[in-house]
Amino acid sequence: MSLDLPEWPMFGLADDMRPAMRGAVLAKETMSLATLYAVGDGGPRPAGSQMVVTNSAVSGFLSGGCIEADIALHAARVIADGEPRHLVYGQGSPWPDIQLLCGSRLDILVERVLPDDPALAELLIQADARRPVVWITDGRTRRLKSQDAASAPACQTREAPFELRRRSDPGPRLVVFGADPIAIATASLGGQAGFETTLVRPKGPSEPPPLAGVGYSRASSEAALRDIRPDAWTAIAVASHDWELDHEALLAALPSQAGYVGVVGARRRIPERLARLRGAGVSQAALERLHAPIGLDLGGKAPWEIAVSVIAEIIATRADRSTEAALTLEASS
C-alpha cells in the first residue's frame, strides 16, 4: 500500500489526532501513528506532534512539508508488517536527499495501532470525559497512565529499552458571550482555529448563527456555563457589549475552572467593573485571572482584528501554562 498525498496539504491543519483515530476505529482500519519525539534546534513542530496514516487517509504534519510524504511511505510499511520504525531526518539521517530547510534534526516513532487496541479505546474514552492521560509506548505495546497526567511533560523518552510518553490533554474549548460582530468573529475564528466553540446569547433568537462548527446556547450565563462545565482547557470570552450581561457572564465565569477569562470593554472602566465584581463577592484571586481589556494589543479595532487578538492571547496564555517537553525519562512508573 502507498498513499499519495494531495497537492494541497489540508490534512496538516489538524493538530489533535484523536478525531482521526476515532475515524479509523469506526471504519475498523489499522493505522500508523507517527510521533515526533525529539527535535533539534529550529524544528517547526514541537515534540509530541503526531500524524495518523491509514490505507485511505492521512491527518497531521510533523514538518514544514519536507518529510510528510516519506513518513506516509514508512507508515504504509508499518501497517503491512507491524514492525515499528524509528525515523531520523536531518543530522544523522540515512536519507541525505531529504533536506530539512529548518536545519533541524527530527526523531520520529512510527507504530502500528489496531482499531481494537485497548489503549486506543481507553484514550478515546478519556478524551470524551475530558481527562488528561499519558500515552506510553515502546512501539509495540501501549498503555495509558492517568494519575498525575495533567502535570506530566508534554513528551519524553527513555532509551535502552526505548519508551515514549506523550501527554494527551482535553481538546481546547472556547465559550463566547455576545451577539455583535466582535463576538461573531471571535466565535468563528475560534472554530476555525480548532477550538470546540459555543456562542452564548441569553434569550437570543431560536435560530443559531450561520457559523460552521460553532455551537449555540440561548440559556442564561450561569445555566450555559453549568452545562458546559468549564475546565482548565476552556477559554471564556465575554463580548456582549452590554454592561449587565457582561457582569452576569463574569460572575459565572470567574469562579469557574476556566483556564482563561477575558472581557471586551474600555480600559478606563476596568476599575469600576472590578469594584462591582468585588462587591458581588468575587474573590481577589479570581479577579486577578481576568484579562481586561481582552486580547493582545495589536492595534486593530475591526471585528476580525479584535478576534485575532483574542485568539492569540488565549493561545499565548495556554502556552505559558503548558509544561515544557522533556527528552529524558529518569525512571518509569
Coordinates of N, CA and C in Angstrom, one line a residue, residues 12-152:
G12 N -2.9 18.7 7.0 CA -2.0 19.2 8.1 C -2.6 20.2 8.9
L13 N -3.8 20.7 8.6 CA -4.5 21.7 9.5 C -4.9 21.1 10.8
A14 N -5.0 19.7 10.9 CA -5.4 19.1 12.1 C -4.2 19.0 13.1
D15 N -4.4 19.3 14.3 CA -3.4 19.2 15.3 C -3.7 18.0 16.3
D16 N -4.9 17.9 16.7 CA -5.3 16.8 17.6 C -5.7 15.6 16.7
M17 N -4.9 14.5 16.9 CA -5.1 13.3 16.1 C -6.2 12.4 16.6
R18 N -6.8 12.7 17.8 CA -7.9 11.8 18.3 C -9.1 11.7 17.4
P19 N -9.5 12.7 16.7 CA -10.6 12.5 15.7 C -10.3 11.6 14.6
A20 N -9.0 11.7 14.1 CA -8.6 10.8 13.0 C -8.5 9.3 13.6
M21 N -8.0 9.2 14.8 CA -8.0 7.9 15.4 C -9.4 7.3 15.6
R22 N -10.3 8.1 16.0 CA -11.7 7.7 16.2 C -12.3 7.3 14.8
G23 N -12.0 8.0 13.8 CA -12.5 7.7 12.5 C -11.9 6.3 12.0
A24 N -10.7 6.0 12.3 CA -10.1 4.7 12.0 C -10.8 3.6 12.7
V25 N -11.1 3.9 14.0 CA -11.8 2.8 14.8 C -13.1 2.5 14.2
L26 N -13.9 3.6 13.9 CA -15.2 3.4 13.4 C -15.2 2.7 12.0
A27 N -14.1 3.0 11.2 CA -14.0 2.3 9.9 C -13.3 1.0 10.0
K28 N -12.9 0.6 11.3 CA -12.2 -0.7 11.5 C -10.9 -0.8 10.7
E29 N -10.2 0.4 10.6 CA -9.0 0.4 9.8 C -7.8 0.4 10.8
T30 N -6.8 -0.3 10.4 CA -5.5 -0.3 11.1 C -4.8 1.0 10.7
M31 N -4.1 1.6 11.7 CA -3.5 2.9 11.4 C -2.0 2.8 11.8
S32 N -1.2 3.7 11.2 CA 0.1 4.0 11.7 C 0.1 5.3 12.4
L33 N 0.7 5.4 13.6 CA 0.7 6.6 14.4 C 2.2 7.0 14.5
A34 N 2.5 8.2 13.9 CA 3.8 8.7 13.8 C 3.9 9.8 14.9
T35 N 4.9 9.7 15.8 CA 5.0 10.7 16.9 C 6.4 11.3 16.8
L36 N 6.5 12.6 16.7 CA 7.8 13.3 16.7 C 8.2 13.4 18.2
Y37 N 9.3 12.8 18.6 CA 9.7 12.7 20.0 C 11.0 13.5 20.3
A38 N 11.7 13.9 19.4 CA 12.9 14.6 19.6 C 13.1 15.6 18.5
V39 N 13.4 16.9 18.9 CA 13.5 18.0 17.9 C 14.8 18.7 18.2
G40 N 15.7 18.9 17.1 CA 16.8 19.7 17.3 C 16.5 21.2 17.2
D41 N 17.4 22.0 17.1 CA 17.2 23.5 17.1 C 16.4 23.8 15.8
G42 N 15.4 24.7 16.0 CA 14.7 25.2 14.8 C 13.6 24.4 14.2
G43 N 13.2 23.3 14.8 CA 12.2 22.5 14.3 C 10.9 23.2 14.2
P44 N 10.1 23.1 13.2 CA 8.8 23.8 13.1 C 7.7 23.3 14.0
R45 N 7.8 22.0 14.4 CA 6.8 21.4 15.2 C 7.4 20.9 16.5
P46 N 6.6 21.0 17.6 CA 7.2 20.6 18.9 C 7.2 19.1 19.1
A47 N 8.0 18.6 20.0 CA 8.0 17.2 20.4 C 6.6 16.8 20.9
G48 N 6.1 15.7 20.5 CA 4.7 15.3 20.8 C 3.8 15.4 19.6
S49 N 4.2 16.2 18.6 CA 3.3 16.3 17.4 C 3.2 14.9 16.7
Q50 N 2.0 14.7 16.1 CA 1.7 13.4 15.6 C 1.1 13.5 14.2
M51 N 1.1 12.3 13.5 CA 0.4 12.1 12.2 C -0.3 10.7 12.4
V52 N -1.4 10.6 11.8 CA -2.1 9.3 11.7 C -2.3 9.0 10.2
V53 N -1.9 7.8 9.8 CA -1.9 7.3 8.4 C -2.7 6.0 8.4
T54 N -3.7 5.9 7.5 CA -4.4 4.7 7.3 C -4.3 4.4 5.8
N55 N -4.9 3.3 5.4 CA -4.8 2.9 3.9 C -5.6 3.9 3.1
S56 N -6.4 4.8 3.7 CA -7.3 5.7 2.9 C -7.1 7.1 3.2
A57 N -6.4 7.5 4.3 CA -6.3 8.9 4.7 C -5.1 9.2 5.5
V58 N -4.8 10.5 5.6 CA -3.7 10.9 6.5 C -4.1 12.2 7.2
S59 N -3.6 12.4 8.4 CA -4.0 13.6 9.2 C -2.8 14.0 10.0
G60 N -2.6 15.3 10.0 CA -1.5 15.9 10.8 C -0.2 16.1 10.0
F61 N 0.7 16.8 10.6 CA 2.0 17.1 9.9 C 3.1 17.2 11.0
L62 N 4.3 17.0 10.6 CA 5.5 16.9 11.5 C 6.6 17.9 11.1
S63 N 6.4 18.5 9.9 CA 7.5 19.5 9.5 C 6.8 20.5 8.6
G64 N 7.6 21.3 7.9 CA 7.0 22.3 7.0 C 6.7 21.7 5.6
G65 N 6.5 20.4 5.6 CA 6.2 19.7 4.3 C 7.3 18.9 3.7
C66 N 8.5 18.9 4.5 CA 9.7 18.3 3.9 C 9.6 16.8 4.0
I67 N 8.9 16.2 5.0 CA 9.1 14.8 5.2 C 7.8 14.0 5.2
E68 N 6.6 14.7 5.1 CA 5.3 14.0 5.3 C 5.1 12.9 4.3
A69 N 5.5 13.1 3.0 CA 5.3 12.1 2.0 C 6.2 10.8 2.3
D70 N 7.4 11.1 2.8 CA 8.3 9.9 3.2 C 7.7 9.2 4.4
I71 N 7.2 10.0 5.4 CA 6.6 9.3 6.5 C 5.4 8.4 6.1
A72 N 4.6 8.9 5.2 CA 3.5 8.1 4.7 C 4.0 6.8 4.1
L73 N 5.1 6.8 3.4 CA 5.6 5.6 2.8 C 6.0 4.6 3.9
H74 N 6.7 5.1 4.9 CA 7.1 4.2 6.0 C 5.9 3.8 6.8
A75 N 4.9 4.6 7.0 CA 3.7 4.3 7.7 C 3.0 3.1 7.0
A76 N 3.0 3.1 5.7 CA 2.4 2.1 4.9 C 3.1 0.7 5.2
R77 N 4.4 0.8 5.3 CA 5.1 -0.5 5.6 C 4.8 -0.9 7.0
V78 N 4.7 0.0 7.9 CA 4.4 -0.4 9.3 C 3.0 -1.0 9.4
I79 N 2.1 -0.5 8.7 CA 0.8 -1.1 8.7 C 0.8 -2.5 8.1
A80 N 1.7 -2.7 7.1 CA 1.8 -4.0 6.4 C 2.4 -5.1 7.3
D81 N 3.6 -4.7 7.9 CA 4.3 -5.7 8.6 C 4.3 -5.6 10.2
G82 N 3.7 -4.5 10.7 CA 3.6 -4.4 12.1 C 4.9 -4.0 12.8
E83 N 6.0 -3.8 12.1 CA 7.3 -3.5 12.8 C 7.4 -2.0 12.9
P84 N 7.6 -1.5 14.2 CA 7.7 -0.1 14.4 C 9.0 0.4 13.7
R85 N 9.0 1.7 13.3 CA 10.2 2.3 12.7 C 10.6 3.5 13.5
H86 N 11.9 3.7 13.7 CA 12.5 4.9 14.3 C 13.1 5.7 13.1
L87 N 12.5 6.8 12.8 CA 13.0 7.6 11.6 C 13.8 8.8 12.1
V88 N 14.8 9.1 11.4 CA 15.7 10.3 11.7 C 15.8 11.1 10.4
Y89 N 15.5 12.4 10.5 CA 15.6 13.3 9.4 C 16.5 14.5 9.8
G90 N 17.4 14.9 8.9 CA 18.3 16.0 9.2 C 19.6 15.4 9.6
Q91 N 20.3 16.0 10.6 CA 21.6 15.5 11.0 C 21.5 14.0 11.5
G92 N 22.4 13.2 10.9 CA 22.4 11.8 11.3 C 21.4 10.9 10.5
S93 N 20.7 11.5 9.6 CA 19.7 10.7 8.8 C 20.4 9.8 7.8
P94 N 19.8 8.7 7.6 CA 20.3 7.8 6.5 C 19.8 8.2 5.1
W95 N 19.0 9.3 5.1 CA 18.4 9.8 3.8 C 18.8 11.2 3.6
P96 N 20.1 11.4 3.2 CA 20.6 12.8 3.0 C 19.9 13.5 1.9
D97 N 19.2 12.8 1.0 CA 18.5 13.5 -0.1 C 17.2 14.2 0.4
I98 N 16.8 13.9 1.6 CA 15.6 14.6 2.2 C 16.2 15.7 3.0
Q99 N 16.0 16.9 2.5 CA 16.6 18.1 3.2 C 15.6 18.8 4.1
L100 N 16.0 19.2 5.3 CA 15.2 20.0 6.1 C 15.6 21.4 6.0
L101 N 14.8 22.3 5.5 CA 15.1 23.7 5.4 C 15.4 24.4 6.7
C102 N 14.8 23.8 7.8 CA 15.0 24.5 9.1 C 16.4 24.1 9.7
G103 N 17.1 23.1 9.1 CA 18.3 22.7 9.6 C 18.3 22.0 10.9
S104 N 17.1 21.4 11.2 CA 17.0 20.7 12.5 C 17.2 19.2 12.3
R105 N 17.1 18.5 13.4 CA 17.0 17.0 13.4 C 15.7 16.6 14.0
L106 N 15.0 15.7 13.4 CA 13.7 15.2 13.8 C 13.8 13.7 14.0
D107 N 13.4 13.2 15.2 CA 13.3 11.8 15.5 C 11.9 11.4 15.7
I108 N 11.5 10.4 15.0 CA 10.1 10.0 14.9 C 9.9 8.5 15.1
L109 N 8.9 8.2 15.9 CA 8.5 6.8 16.1 C 7.2 6.6 15.3
V110 N 7.2 5.5 14.4 CA 6.0 5.1 13.7 C 5.6 3.7 14.2
E111 N 4.4 3.6 14.7 CA 4.0 2.4 15.3 C 2.6 2.0 14.7
R112 N 2.3 0.7 14.6 CA 1.0 0.2 14.2 C 0.1 0.2 15.3
V113 N -1.1 0.7 15.1 CA -2.2 0.6 16.1 C -3.4 0.0 15.5
L114 N -3.9 -1.1 16.0 CA -5.0 -1.8 15.5 C -6.3 -1.1 16.0
P115 N -7.4 -1.2 15.3 CA -8.6 -0.5 15.7 C -9.2 -1.0 17.0
D116 N -8.8 -2.2 17.5 CA -9.3 -2.7 18.7 C -8.3 -2.7 19.8
D117 N -7.3 -1.8 19.6 CA -6.2 -1.7 20.7 C -6.8 -1.2 22.0
P118 N -6.6 -1.9 23.1 CA -7.2 -1.4 24.4 C -6.8 0.0 24.8
A119 N -5.5 0.3 24.6 CA -5.0 1.6 25.0 C -5.7 2.7 24.1
L120 N -5.9 2.4 22.8 CA -6.6 3.4 22.0 C -8.0 3.6 22.4
A121 N -8.7 2.5 22.7 CA -10.1 2.6 23.2 C -10.2 3.5 24.5
E122 N -9.2 3.2 25.4 CA -9.2 4.0 26.6 C -8.9 5.5 26.4
L123 N -8.0 5.7 25.4 CA -7.6 7.1 25.1 C -8.8 7.9 24.7
L124 N -9.7 7.3 23.8 CA -10.9 7.9 23.3 C -11.9 8.1 24.4
I125 N -12.0 7.1 25.3 CA -12.9 7.3 26.5 C -12.5 8.4 27.3
Q126 N -11.2 8.5 27.6 CA -10.8 9.6 28.5 C -10.9 11.0 27.8
A127 N -10.7 11.0 26.5 CA -10.9 12.2 25.7 C -12.4 12.7 25.8
D128 N -13.3 11.8 25.7 CA -14.7 12.2 25.8 C -15.0 12.7 27.2
A129 N -14.3 12.1 28.2 CA -14.5 12.6 29.6 C -13.7 13.8 30.0
R130 N -12.9 14.3 29.0 CA -12.0 15.5 29.2 C -11.1 15.3 30.4
R131 N -10.4 14.1 30.4 CA -9.4 13.9 31.4 C -8.1 13.7 30.7
P132 N -7.0 14.4 31.2 CA -5.7 14.2 30.6 C -5.1 12.8 30.9
V133 N -4.4 12.3 30.0 CA -3.7 11.0 30.2 C -2.3 11.0 29.5
V134 N -1.5 10.0 29.8 CA -0.2 9.9 29.2 C -0.2 8.6 28.4
W135 N 0.1 8.7 27.1 CA 0.2 7.5 26.2 C 1.6 7.0 26.3
I136 N 1.8 5.8 26.7 CA 3.1 5.2 27.0 C 3.2 4.0 26.0
T137 N 4.3 4.0 25.2 CA 4.5 3.0 24.2 C 6.0 2.7 24.0
D138 N 6.3 1.5 23.6 CA 7.6 1.1 23.2 C 7.7 0.9 21.7
G139 N 6.5 1.2 21.0 CA 6.4 0.9 19.6 C 5.6 -0.3 19.2
R140 N 5.5 -1.2 20.2 CA 4.8 -2.5 20.0 C 3.6 -2.6 20.9
T141 N 3.7 -2.2 22.2 CA 2.6 -2.3 23.1 C 2.4 -0.9 23.7
R142 N 1.1 -0.7 24.1 CA 0.8 0.7 24.6 C 0.0 0.5 25.9
R143 N 0.1 1.5 26.7 CA -0.8 1.6 27.9 C -1.0 3.1 28.2
L144 N -1.9 3.4 29.1 CA -2.2 4.8 29.5 C -2.0 4.9 31.0
K145 N -1.6 6.1 31.3 CA -1.4 6.5 32.7 C -2.3 7.8 32.9
S146 N -3.1 7.8 33.9 CA -4.0 8.9 34.2 C -3.5 9.7 35.5
Q147 N -2.9 9.0 36.4 CA -2.5 9.6 37.7 C -1.4 10.7 37.4
D148 N -1.6 11.9 37.8 CA -0.6 13.0 37.7 C -0.4 13.3 36.2
A149 N -1.3 12.9 35.3 CA -1.1 13.2 33.9 C -1.1 14.7 33.6
A150 N -1.9 15.5 34.3 CA -2.0 16.9 34.0 C -0.7 17.6 34.1
S151 N 0.1 17.1 35.0 CA 1.4 17.8 35.3 C 2.6 17.1 34.6
A152 N 2.3 16.1 33.8 CA 3.4 15.4 33.1 C 4.0 16.2 32.0

